[in-house]
Structures are given as structure tokens and as C-alpha cells.
Amino acid sequence: MSDMEPQLLSLELLPTDPLLLVLSFLDYRDLVSCCYLSRRLNQLSSHDPLWKRHCKKYWLISEEERTQRNQSWKAIFKSFYIDLGRYIQYYAMLKKAWDDLERYLGQRCPRMIGSLKDSVQEEDLNAVEAQIGCKLPDDYRCSFRIHNGQKLVVPGLMGSMALSNHYRSEDLLDIDTAAGGFQQRLGLKQCLPLTFCIHTGLSQYMALESVEGRNKHEIFYQCPDQMARNPSAIDMFITGTSYLEWFTSYVNKVVTGGYPIIRDQIFRYVHDKECVATTGDITVSVSTSFLPELSSVHPPHYFFTYRIRIEMCKDALPEKACQLDSRYWRITNAKGDVEEVQGPGVVGEFPIISPGHVYEYTSCTTFSTTSGYMEGYYTFHCLYYKDKFFNVTIPRFHMVCPTFKVSTARMETNHNEYAMDEDEDSTDTDDYEDRRRALDMPAPSFLDPLPLLAAG
């Protein structure tokens, strides 16, 4: 061999500090593999600071927790891996979501945090799989190793919605209750309920197998086909593609303020930052929500509720105080059909707006198309100059129903059995409007709890 030819440098010949630096860039799998290559690499790969990064990355262990445990970083990693190793790709994301949710709600809805149940063990999850005869997805199992859902209480962790004659609040079901509601009947075959509302019986389901047109682990609201003769014809409003995506996206909307908290409840209203309009000293903003339990695909009937906030800036002059007299709406569906509506007041009230004052109310509308939008204005008169009237713009706000799937039972049936006449779009009507301000909205007392999740 020529003296000029380069010689290969063995990794083991590196000094200790540079070699530890190289090892610090390895993932835990490669770090473990190094233990089997040589005695020196075995010793160096056990260098405790190397495992600190992996404990923080995969198990979210802090310095304080490590001190409390009085264990080395490597011992902590090993302990967690033995217990939760099958969930290593999910644990950090789900643990962070649960920690963020508990921290956020602990300051705003402590009663809701008190309803959470402690984690379950592997044998509990294995027993449920044996009971229902289906495998549970690892992200779902991982979440329940952190918290076993919640008690059946009101308000529910997974959000509420209230109108004058309708109330919904969804609990995140514990594993045993979910297993009790596991479905084998046609239309919901091999579907596991994730949530339940004791007032309406509404649940979100997760498909444990790819059957009846569903994707495996897809999450949805069931929507019976009201025009079908076949009771197994159940359409679906899709709410998630996996448990991880479904749960973490919901938590993110809660902890970032995307869903408002009203009277210690999470309300699933979505606010588009562009849905704000200011006229003079008055600002109007709008949030919207789709209600699957009051909607259907067949016949096409899509139900939306919206929450409107009317506020006069606190720096306005006292003589700017005014009272709302009437509303005007221009409602447009996805086909471009337009309906105009005018009426006195809002939800039967004629609110007075003064500097720094906020008035909020909820109302609703339906479309025969999957989307539509509304815009309009309120007419006010000045309290100090009663003959002075002016209009305040209501910003355009869009309402779009979630992705849905049509029942395979319906698709396999003779289409002549169905009448496809579409319902007319409803107007902004006081029949559905909430008679209470959103910030002072109690849960209706006239609704009796329904029997819980009878398996069928």
C-alpha cells in the first residue's frame, strides 16, 4: 500500500469527547446498537447525559422529575420504554396534549378537570380487545395509558353546544363504557364510540376496521339516511382520520382560544379572524358551528349555529350610546340562490350598546347545500338623538359542513327508492334563536338523560 493512500479512521480511535459528541446525535435505537459493537462503545453509549435528550424527547421528563425519581437518565428511559415502548411514536404528542389541556382548563374549568379518570394498564386494554374481538389502534391505547377518559358528567370534555331548545355536551368515554357501546350491527359494524352526550345520545365513533365504506381508524358522527328503507343506511360526517389527529387538533383549538369557554364549558364555535367588521365605534364579529345531530345528508339538510358579538369601544363618547332596532340578512347558498330577511331586533331583544358594553347572542340557520354564507347589517338609533338612525355592518361569514360519506347500503340500493327533492333554505328565524345571551346561558333543564349506549 502506498504511503500516500489515505487510511480509514476507526470511530473507536477518536478521543472520548469527540466520540461522545458523535453519539449525542444518534437516535435511541442507534445508541442501543452501539452497546453491541465494542466494549468501549458499550461504555460510552451508557454515558448518562446522552440519555437526557431522549428522556425529554420521547417521555417529556423534566430535570425536576428526574430529581424526584432519583434515577439516572438511562434508567428512566429504560423504565418508560419497558412500560410504554410500543407507543413511543405517539406518547410525547399525546402527553403534551393532555398536559396542555389540564393546565389550560385547570385555570378556567377546574370542575371539568376533576372529572378525568386515571390511566388504565396494558392488561385492561388487552381485556377490552378480547371482549370486542378487534384490535385498538396504538394512539388510542396510548391516550388511555395517560387518562382513561372522563366520568359521565356535564359539561363534557369534548365540547358543548346550546340553543334555546337544544343542548349537547360530549363526554370522552372511558374504555369500559366505550367497549359496552361497541357496535356490530349493520351500518356501524366494528365501530367504537369515543364520545357520548347524555342529553341527545350523540356519539362520535371510530372505525376499527375498513368496512362499510369507512377507512380504518376514521372518526365520524353517524347520520341515518332518513329517506332509505334500509335501517343500516347510515351516512357519516367525518371528524378525524386517526385518534391522534382528532384529539390533538381538538386540544390545540381549545388551548389556543380557538374554542371559547362560556360558563365553564367549551363551546365548539370556530371564529374566522376575517369575520370582523367595524362601523364607527361598533365592532361586530361572528363565530360559527356545524351541528351534525340536527343535520342529514339525505334529505340534504345542513344545520349551522352562529354566535355574534356586538361591542362598542370603551373610548367612545357617552352620547354614542344606541339601541338596536332591526336586522337585515342576505343569505346565499352554494348554488348562488339568495334569500333576504328583515326583522325587528335580535332573538326577541332590542339591546342597548354603550361605550365598553358587549352584547352577544346565538342564532341558527339551515341550508339545503353543503355550504353557504350570510351577511347583512343592524339598524340602530341613537339614544341622545332619537331621530338619528344608522346601519352597522355584519361581516360575511361562511358555513361549511364537514366532509361526509354516503352509506354503502344506500349506494347499493335502487336509487328510485329515494326522492331527491331538496328542502328550502331556512331564514334567520327566532324559532331557533337562543333567548339568552351566550355568556349567561344555562344548560336547558327540560332534557332528560337518555339510556346510555345500549349495544346493538
Short mmCIF file of C-alpha atoms in Angstrom, two decimals:
data_model
loop_
_atom_site.label_atom_id
_atom_site.label_comp_id
_atom_site.label_asym_id
_atom_site.label_seq_id
_atom_site.Cartn_x
_atom_site.Cartn_y
_atom_site.Cartn_z
CA MET A 1 0.00 0.00 0.00
CA SER A 2 1.40 3.40 -0.93
CA ASP A 3 2.27 5.78 1.91
CA MET A 4 0.23 8.43 0.04
CA GLU A 5 -3.04 6.48 0.19
CA PRO A 6 -5.50 7.74 2.87
CA GLN A 7 -6.05 5.44 5.81
CA LEU A 8 -9.53 4.74 7.14
CA LEU A 9 -10.08 6.20 10.61
CA SER A 10 -11.85 3.89 13.02
CA LEU A 11 -14.57 5.58 15.04
CA GLU A 12 -13.22 3.96 18.16
CA LEU A 13 -9.86 5.67 17.71
CA LEU A 14 -11.45 9.09 18.29
CA PRO A 15 -10.79 10.74 21.62
CA THR A 16 -13.59 10.42 24.16
CA ASP A 17 -15.05 13.94 23.89
CA PRO A 18 -15.42 13.98 20.07
CA LEU A 19 -16.81 10.46 20.18
CA LEU A 20 -19.40 11.43 22.80
CA LEU A 21 -20.36 14.35 20.58
CA VAL A 22 -20.94 11.96 17.67
CA LEU A 23 -23.00 9.66 19.87
CA SER A 24 -25.14 12.60 21.03
CA PHE A 25 -26.61 12.87 17.52
CA LEU A 26 -27.80 9.27 17.43
CA ASP A 27 -31.36 8.18 17.99
CA TYR A 28 -32.04 5.86 20.91
CA ARG A 29 -32.15 2.81 18.62
CA ASP A 30 -28.68 3.50 17.24
CA LEU A 31 -27.38 4.31 20.69
CA VAL A 32 -28.56 0.92 21.90
CA SER A 33 -26.96 -0.77 18.88
CA CYS A 34 -23.61 0.79 19.77
CA CYS A 35 -23.62 -1.18 23.01
CA TYR A 36 -23.09 -4.37 20.97
CA LEU A 37 -20.23 -3.15 18.77
CA SER A 38 -17.34 -2.99 21.22
CA ARG A 39 -16.52 -2.67 24.88
CA ARG A 40 -15.54 0.98 24.55
CA LEU A 41 -18.70 1.96 22.64
CA ASN A 42 -20.71 0.00 25.17
CA GLN A 43 -19.22 2.10 27.96
CA LEU A 44 -19.60 5.40 26.15
CA SER A 45 -23.15 4.78 24.97
CA SER A 46 -24.11 4.33 28.62
CA HIS A 47 -22.85 7.85 29.37
CA ASP A 48 -25.87 9.20 31.24
CA PRO A 49 -26.10 12.71 29.69
CA LEU A 50 -26.64 11.04 26.30
CA TRP A 51 -29.99 9.72 27.53
CA LYS A 52 -31.22 13.04 28.86
CA ARG A 53 -32.23 14.22 25.37
CA HIS A 54 -34.16 11.01 24.69
CA CYS A 55 -35.99 11.18 28.02
CA LYS A 56 -37.12 14.71 27.24
CA LYS A 57 -37.95 13.99 23.59
CA TYR A 58 -39.92 10.77 23.99
CA TRP A 59 -41.18 10.81 27.60
CA LEU A 60 -41.23 14.57 28.37
CA ILE A 61 -39.23 14.06 31.57
CA SER A 62 -38.03 17.32 33.13
CA GLU A 63 -35.00 17.93 35.33
CA GLU A 64 -37.34 18.28 38.30
CA GLU A 65 -39.00 14.91 37.63
CA ARG A 66 -35.63 13.26 37.24
CA THR A 67 -34.53 14.63 40.61
CA GLN A 68 -37.73 13.37 42.22
CA ARG A 69 -37.21 9.91 40.76
CA ASN A 70 -33.60 9.83 41.93
CA GLN A 71 -32.63 7.71 38.91
CA SER A 72 -30.17 8.09 36.08
CA TRP A 73 -31.46 9.34 32.72
CA LYS A 74 -30.74 5.95 31.17
CA ALA A 75 -32.62 4.12 33.92
CA ILE A 76 -35.62 6.42 33.48
CA PHE A 77 -35.61 5.89 29.70
CA LYS A 78 -35.40 2.13 30.16
CA SER A 79 -38.23 2.11 32.72
CA PHE A 80 -40.56 4.09 30.44
CA TYR A 81 -39.59 2.04 27.41
CA ILE A 82 -40.40 -1.24 29.14
CA ASP A 83 -43.86 0.08 30.09
CA LEU A 84 -44.75 2.27 27.10
CA GLY A 85 -42.28 1.36 24.37
CA ARG A 86 -44.95 0.30 21.88
CA TYR A 87 -46.31 3.86 21.99
CA ILE A 88 -43.01 5.71 21.63
CA GLN A 89 -44.07 7.40 18.37
CA TYR A 90 -47.27 8.73 19.97
CA TYR A 91 -46.60 9.24 23.66
CA ALA A 92 -44.91 12.66 23.61
CA MET A 93 -47.58 14.23 21.39
CA LEU A 94 -50.47 12.82 23.40
CA LYS A 95 -48.86 13.53 26.78
CA LYS A 96 -48.21 17.13 25.77
CA ALA A 97 -51.81 17.49 24.57
CA TRP A 98 -53.15 16.15 27.87
CA ASP A 99 -50.76 18.32 29.91
CA ASP A 100 -51.67 21.44 27.92
CA LEU A 101 -55.38 20.70 28.27
CA GLU A 102 -55.17 20.12 32.02
CA ARG A 103 -53.11 23.27 32.53
CA TYR A 104 -55.48 25.41 30.44
CA LEU A 105 -58.74 24.05 31.85
CA GLY A 106 -57.37 23.92 35.40
CA GLN A 107 -57.45 27.72 35.42
CA ARG A 108 -60.80 28.05 33.64
CA CYS A 109 -62.84 24.86 34.18
CA PRO A 110 -61.45 23.10 37.26
CA ARG A 111 -64.65 21.08 37.63
CA MET A 112 -64.07 19.52 34.22
CA ILE A 113 -60.52 18.52 35.14
CA GLY A 114 -61.91 16.84 38.23
CA SER A 115 -63.97 14.51 36.01
CA LEU A 116 -60.90 12.95 34.35
CA LYS A 117 -60.13 9.35 35.19
CA ASP A 118 -56.74 7.86 35.99
CA SER A 119 -54.86 5.84 33.40
CA VAL A 120 -55.50 2.19 32.62
CA GLN A 121 -52.91 -0.55 32.30
CA GLU A 122 -51.94 -2.76 29.38
CA GLU A 123 -53.92 -5.69 30.72
CA ASP A 124 -57.08 -3.54 30.82
CA LEU A 125 -56.69 -2.60 27.16
CA ASN A 126 -55.90 -6.18 26.21
CA ALA A 127 -59.05 -7.33 28.02
CA VAL A 128 -61.16 -4.86 26.03
CA GLU A 129 -59.66 -6.10 22.77
CA ALA A 130 -60.57 -9.66 23.76
CA GLN A 131 -64.09 -8.54 24.70
CA ILE A 132 -64.86 -6.76 21.41
CA GLY A 133 -62.81 -9.02 19.15
CA CYS A 134 -60.94 -6.12 17.49
CA LYS A 135 -57.54 -4.52 17.91
CA LEU A 136 -57.43 -0.98 19.31
CA PRO A 137 -55.12 1.45 17.49
CA ASP A 138 -51.92 2.25 19.37
CA ASP A 139 -52.55 6.01 19.50
CA TYR A 140 -55.91 5.35 21.18
CA ARG A 141 -54.34 2.90 23.63
CA CYS A 142 -51.56 5.37 24.38
CA SER A 143 -54.02 8.14 25.27
CA PHE A 144 -55.79 5.88 27.72
CA ARG A 145 -52.49 4.99 29.34
CA ILE A 146 -52.44 8.69 30.27
CA HIS A 147 -56.12 9.29 31.10
CA ASN A 148 -59.00 6.84 30.96
CA GLY A 149 -61.47 9.33 29.53
CA GLN A 150 -63.81 11.00 31.99
CA LYS A 151 -66.81 10.38 34.18
CA LEU A 152 -70.24 10.80 32.57
CA VAL A 153 -70.85 14.38 33.66
CA VAL A 154 -71.94 17.73 32.31
CA PRO A 155 -70.08 19.57 30.92
CA GLY A 156 -68.25 17.11 28.72
CA LEU A 157 -64.60 17.42 27.86
CA MET A 158 -65.18 17.23 24.09
CA GLY A 159 -67.29 20.35 23.81
CA SER A 160 -70.81 21.69 24.20
CA MET A 161 -73.43 23.48 22.13
CA ALA A 162 -76.63 25.17 23.29
CA LEU A 163 -79.69 26.68 21.66
CA SER A 164 -82.97 27.61 23.29
CA ASN A 165 -84.44 24.18 22.57
CA HIS A 166 -81.33 22.04 22.15
CA TYR A 167 -78.33 21.19 24.30
CA ARG A 168 -75.34 18.95 23.62
CA SER A 169 -72.28 18.20 25.72
CA GLU A 170 -69.95 15.33 24.78
CA ASP A 171 -68.01 13.27 27.32
CA LEU A 172 -64.83 11.42 26.38
CA LEU A 173 -65.80 7.85 27.24
CA ASP A 174 -63.68 5.65 29.49
CA ILE A 175 -62.52 2.38 27.99
CA ASP A 176 -65.11 0.14 29.67
CA THR A 177 -68.07 2.33 28.71
CA ALA A 178 -66.75 2.58 25.15
CA ALA A 179 -66.44 -1.21 24.97
CA GLY A 180 -70.02 -1.54 26.19
CA GLY A 181 -71.16 0.59 23.25
CA PHE A 182 -69.09 -1.25 20.64
CA GLN A 183 -71.24 -1.81 17.55
CA GLN A 184 -71.60 -4.93 15.43
CA ARG A 185 -74.90 -4.05 13.76
CA LEU A 186 -75.11 -3.28 10.07
CA GLY A 187 -74.34 0.34 9.30
CA LEU A 188 -71.98 0.70 12.28
CA LYS A 189 -70.19 -2.61 12.10
CA GLN A 190 -66.97 -2.73 14.17
CA CYS A 191 -67.27 0.86 15.36
CA LEU A 192 -66.24 2.02 18.83
CA PRO A 193 -67.85 5.10 20.44
CA LEU A 194 -65.35 7.72 21.57
CA THR A 195 -67.78 10.30 22.95
CA PHE A 196 -71.32 10.37 24.29
CA CYS A 197 -73.87 13.06 25.10
CA ILE A 198 -76.29 12.05 27.84
CA HIS A 199 -78.87 14.58 26.59
CA THR A 200 -79.03 13.65 22.90
CA GLY A 201 -77.46 10.18 22.70
CA LEU A 202 -74.99 11.58 20.14
CA SER A 203 -71.62 9.84 19.78
CA GLN A 204 -68.52 10.13 17.68
CA TYR A 205 -67.38 6.70 16.52
CA MET A 206 -64.04 5.29 15.45
CA ALA A 207 -63.96 2.58 12.77
CA LEU A 208 -61.74 -0.27 13.96
CA GLU A 209 -61.79 -1.97 10.56
CA SER A 210 -62.20 -0.88 6.93
CA VAL A 211 -65.77 -1.99 6.39
CA GLU A 212 -68.99 -0.44 5.03
CA GLY A 213 -67.06 2.22 3.13
CA ARG A 214 -65.13 3.53 6.13
CA ASN A 215 -61.37 3.85 6.38
CA LYS A 216 -59.72 2.08 9.27
CA HIS A 217 -59.48 4.33 12.36
CA GLU A 218 -61.62 7.04 10.74
CA ILE A 219 -63.71 9.04 13.24
CA PHE A 220 -67.20 10.26 12.44
CA TYR A 221 -70.70 11.24 13.55
CA GLN A 222 -73.35 8.84 12.36
CA CYS A 223 -76.16 10.31 10.28
CA PRO A 224 -79.04 7.92 9.48
CA ASP A 225 -80.36 8.20 5.94
CA GLN A 226 -83.90 9.44 6.57
CA MET A 227 -85.01 8.58 3.03
CA ALA A 228 -83.85 4.97 2.99
CA ARG A 229 -85.96 1.91 3.67
CA ASN A 230 -82.84 0.10 4.91
CA PRO A 231 -82.11 0.99 8.58
CA SER A 232 -78.44 0.15 8.03
CA ALA A 233 -78.12 3.07 5.60
CA ILE A 234 -76.04 5.39 7.78
CA ASP A 235 -74.17 8.35 6.32
CA MET A 236 -71.15 9.77 8.13
CA PHE A 237 -69.81 13.24 8.90
CA ILE A 238 -66.03 12.76 9.17
CA THR A 239 -64.30 14.43 12.13
CA GLY A 240 -60.86 12.79 12.07
CA THR A 241 -58.59 10.42 10.18
CA SER A 242 -56.98 8.95 13.32
CA TYR A 243 -57.32 9.25 17.07
CA LEU A 244 -54.04 11.17 17.34
CA GLU A 245 -55.08 13.75 14.75
CA TRP A 246 -58.62 14.01 16.13
CA PHE A 247 -57.61 14.51 19.77
CA THR A 248 -54.54 16.73 19.36
CA SER A 249 -56.24 19.05 16.85
CA TYR A 250 -59.19 19.46 19.23
CA VAL A 251 -56.90 20.22 22.18
CA ASN A 252 -54.97 22.73 20.10
CA LYS A 253 -58.17 24.64 19.30
CA VAL A 254 -59.11 24.69 22.98
CA VAL A 255 -55.77 25.81 24.46
CA THR A 256 -55.14 28.46 21.78
CA GLY A 257 -58.54 30.04 22.44
CA GLY A 258 -59.99 28.82 19.15
CA TYR A 259 -62.99 27.46 21.06
CA PRO A 260 -64.48 29.89 23.60
CA ILE A 261 -65.16 28.89 27.20
CA ILE A 262 -68.60 30.06 28.35
CA ARG A 263 -69.99 29.28 31.78
CA ASP A 264 -67.27 26.68 32.43
CA GLN A 265 -67.98 24.86 29.17
CA ILE A 266 -66.02 24.50 25.93
CA PHE A 267 -68.20 25.69 23.05
CA ARG A 268 -67.12 24.46 19.64
CA TYR A 269 -67.59 27.71 17.78
CA VAL A 270 -64.98 28.49 15.13
CA HIS A 271 -64.03 32.12 14.65
CA ASP A 272 -62.56 33.30 11.37
CA LYS A 273 -60.37 36.32 12.11
CA GLU A 274 -61.67 37.93 8.94
CA CYS A 275 -65.26 37.75 10.21
CA VAL A 276 -65.00 41.13 11.91
CA ALA A 277 -66.45 44.45 10.76
CA THR A 278 -66.23 47.85 12.42
CA THR A 279 -68.69 50.65 11.74
CA GLY A 280 -67.78 53.80 13.64
CA ASP A 281 -67.37 52.77 17.28
CA ILE A 282 -69.17 49.42 16.96
CA THR A 283 -67.48 46.14 16.07
CA VAL A 284 -69.37 43.01 15.05
CA SER A 285 -67.64 39.60 14.99
CA VAL A 286 -69.05 36.16 14.17
CA SER A 287 -68.22 32.55 15.10
CA THR A 288 -69.96 29.52 13.59
CA SER A 289 -70.52 25.82 14.26
CA PHE A 290 -72.00 22.86 12.40
CA LEU A 291 -74.49 20.67 14.29
CA PRO A 292 -74.37 17.10 12.92
CA GLU A 293 -77.11 15.85 15.23
CA LEU A 294 -79.61 18.24 13.58
CA SER A 295 -78.35 17.67 10.04
CA SER A 296 -78.79 15.00 7.37
CA VAL A 297 -77.26 14.14 4.01
CA HIS A 298 -80.45 12.53 2.71
CA PRO A 299 -82.52 14.62 2.55
CA PRO A 300 -79.94 17.43 2.29
CA HIS A 301 -80.38 19.49 5.44
CA TYR A 302 -77.31 21.13 6.99
CA PHE A 303 -77.78 22.90 10.30
CA PHE A 304 -75.48 25.68 11.49
CA THR A 305 -75.43 27.92 14.51
CA TYR A 306 -73.63 31.23 14.78
CA ARG A 307 -72.60 33.39 17.70
CA ILE A 308 -72.50 37.15 17.23
CA ARG A 309 -70.63 39.63 19.40
CA ILE A 310 -71.54 43.33 19.22
CA GLU A 311 -69.20 45.67 21.06
CA MET A 312 -68.81 49.44 21.38
CA CYS A 313 -65.25 50.56 22.05
CA LYS A 314 -64.68 51.85 25.58
CA ASP A 315 -63.24 55.14 24.31
CA ALA A 316 -66.45 56.12 22.52
CA LEU A 317 -68.25 59.25 23.73
CA PRO A 318 -71.22 58.67 26.07
CA GLU A 319 -73.58 60.25 23.57
CA LYS A 320 -72.73 57.43 21.13
CA ALA A 321 -74.93 55.04 23.16
CA CYS A 322 -77.53 53.46 20.89
CA GLN A 323 -80.20 50.77 20.65
CA LEU A 324 -80.59 48.03 18.06
CA ASP A 325 -83.91 48.30 16.20
CA SER A 326 -83.79 45.71 13.41
CA ARG A 327 -81.69 43.28 11.41
CA TYR A 328 -81.26 42.63 7.69
CA TRP A 329 -79.79 39.40 6.32
CA ARG A 330 -78.70 38.37 2.86
CA ILE A 331 -78.36 34.56 2.85
CA THR A 332 -76.69 32.78 -0.09
CA ASN A 333 -76.37 29.03 -0.58
CA ALA A 334 -73.75 27.13 -2.60
CA LYS A 335 -75.94 27.33 -5.72
CA GLY A 336 -75.99 31.10 -5.55
CA ASP A 337 -79.64 31.25 -4.50
CA VAL A 338 -80.21 34.37 -2.42
CA GLU A 339 -82.76 35.00 0.31
CA GLU A 340 -83.24 38.33 2.04
CA VAL A 341 -84.66 38.58 5.54
CA GLN A 342 -85.61 41.58 7.65
CA GLY A 343 -87.00 41.63 11.16
CA PRO A 344 -87.22 43.57 14.41
CA GLY A 345 -84.44 43.22 16.99
CA VAL A 346 -82.43 40.04 17.52
CA VAL A 347 -83.67 36.93 19.35
CA GLY A 348 -86.62 38.95 20.58
CA GLU A 349 -84.43 41.62 22.19
CA PHE A 350 -83.51 45.21 21.41
CA PRO A 351 -80.12 45.58 23.12
CA ILE A 352 -78.67 48.90 24.16
CA ILE A 353 -74.99 49.35 23.32
CA SER A 354 -72.91 51.90 25.23
CA PRO A 355 -69.13 52.56 25.46
CA GLY A 356 -67.31 49.42 26.64
CA HIS A 357 -70.50 47.34 26.53
CA VAL A 358 -70.68 43.91 24.85
CA TYR A 359 -73.81 42.12 23.71
CA GLU A 360 -73.68 38.52 22.48
CA TYR A 361 -76.33 36.16 21.18
CA THR A 362 -76.64 32.90 19.27
CA SER A 363 -78.89 32.02 16.38
CA CYS A 364 -79.01 29.43 13.62
CA THR A 365 -79.86 28.67 10.03
CA THR A 366 -80.09 25.69 7.69
CA PHE A 367 -79.02 25.11 4.09
CA SER A 368 -80.01 22.51 1.54
CA THR A 369 -76.48 22.79 0.17
CA THR A 370 -73.31 21.78 2.00
CA SER A 371 -72.21 25.39 2.39
CA GLY A 372 -73.44 28.94 2.29
CA TYR A 373 -72.80 32.37 3.71
CA MET A 374 -74.61 35.22 5.39
CA GLU A 375 -74.03 38.96 5.60
CA GLY A 376 -76.10 41.99 6.45
CA TYR A 377 -76.48 44.88 8.84
CA TYR A 378 -78.18 46.04 12.02
CA THR A 379 -80.08 49.29 12.21
CA PHE A 380 -79.55 51.33 15.38
CA HIS A 381 -80.94 54.62 16.67
CA CYS A 382 -79.04 56.99 18.94
CA LEU A 383 -80.36 57.35 22.48
CA TYR A 384 -79.37 61.01 22.69
CA TYR A 385 -80.61 61.88 19.20
CA LYS A 386 -83.59 59.59 18.74
CA ASP A 387 -84.29 60.70 15.20
CA LYS A 388 -80.79 59.65 14.12
CA PHE A 389 -80.59 56.14 12.62
CA PHE A 390 -77.56 54.33 11.20
CA ASN A 391 -76.58 50.88 9.94
CA VAL A 392 -73.83 48.67 11.36
CA THR A 393 -72.28 46.09 9.02
CA ILE A 394 -72.42 42.38 9.81
CA PRO A 395 -69.38 40.80 8.13
CA ARG A 396 -69.84 37.99 5.64
CA PHE A 397 -69.37 34.63 7.33
CA HIS A 398 -69.18 31.26 5.65
CA MET A 399 -70.61 27.98 6.92
CA VAL A 400 -69.33 24.68 5.53
CA CYS A 401 -70.33 21.21 6.66
CA PRO A 402 -67.50 18.72 7.30
CA THR A 403 -66.55 16.02 4.81
CA PHE A 404 -69.18 13.29 4.69
CA LYS A 405 -69.51 9.81 3.25
CA VAL A 406 -72.68 8.30 1.86
CA SER A 407 -73.76 4.94 3.23
CA THR A 408 -72.69 1.97 1.14
CA ALA A 409 -76.09 0.41 1.90
CA ARG A 410 -77.72 3.35 0.17
CA MET A 411 -75.37 3.18 -2.79
CA GLU A 412 -76.22 -0.48 -3.26
CA THR A 413 -79.95 0.18 -3.21
CA ASN A 414 -82.08 1.11 -6.20
CA HIS A 415 -81.88 4.89 -6.38
CA ASN A 416 -85.51 5.02 -7.47
CA GLU A 417 -86.45 4.40 -3.88
CA TYR A 418 -85.37 7.90 -2.97
CA ALA A 419 -86.91 11.25 -3.62
CA MET A 420 -84.20 13.83 -4.06
CA ASP A 421 -86.21 16.99 -3.60
CA GLU A 422 -84.19 19.48 -1.59
CA ASP A 423 -85.50 21.36 1.39
CA GLU A 424 -85.80 25.08 1.05
CA ASP A 425 -83.17 27.02 2.94
CA SER A 426 -84.48 28.38 6.19
CA THR A 427 -84.20 32.01 7.14
CA ASP A 428 -82.73 33.68 10.16
CA THR A 429 -85.62 32.74 12.42
CA ASP A 430 -86.43 33.36 16.04
CA ASP A 431 -87.87 29.83 16.25
CA TYR A 432 -84.35 28.55 16.79
CA GLU A 433 -82.67 31.59 18.27
CA ASP A 434 -81.35 31.47 21.79
CA ARG A 435 -83.34 33.78 24.09
CA ARG A 436 -80.38 34.22 26.39
CA ARG A 437 -77.08 35.95 25.94
CA ALA A 438 -74.35 33.42 25.29
CA LEU A 439 -72.42 34.48 28.37
CA ASP A 440 -75.44 33.81 30.56
CA MET A 441 -76.62 30.57 29.04
CA PRO A 442 -77.55 27.74 31.41
CA ALA A 443 -77.97 24.20 30.21
CA PRO A 444 -81.65 23.56 29.46
CA SER A 445 -83.31 21.70 32.29
CA PHE A 446 -86.11 20.07 30.34
CA LEU A 447 -83.94 17.47 28.64
CA ASP A 448 -83.89 14.08 30.33
CA PRO A 449 -80.81 11.83 30.05
CA LEU A 450 -81.20 9.04 27.54
CA PRO A 451 -80.30 5.40 28.24
CA LEU A 452 -76.54 5.05 27.94
CA LEU A 453 -75.04 3.36 24.91
CA ALA A 454 -77.16 0.25 24.59
CA ALA A 455 -75.10 -2.08 22.43
CA GLY A 456 -76.81 -3.11 19.24
#
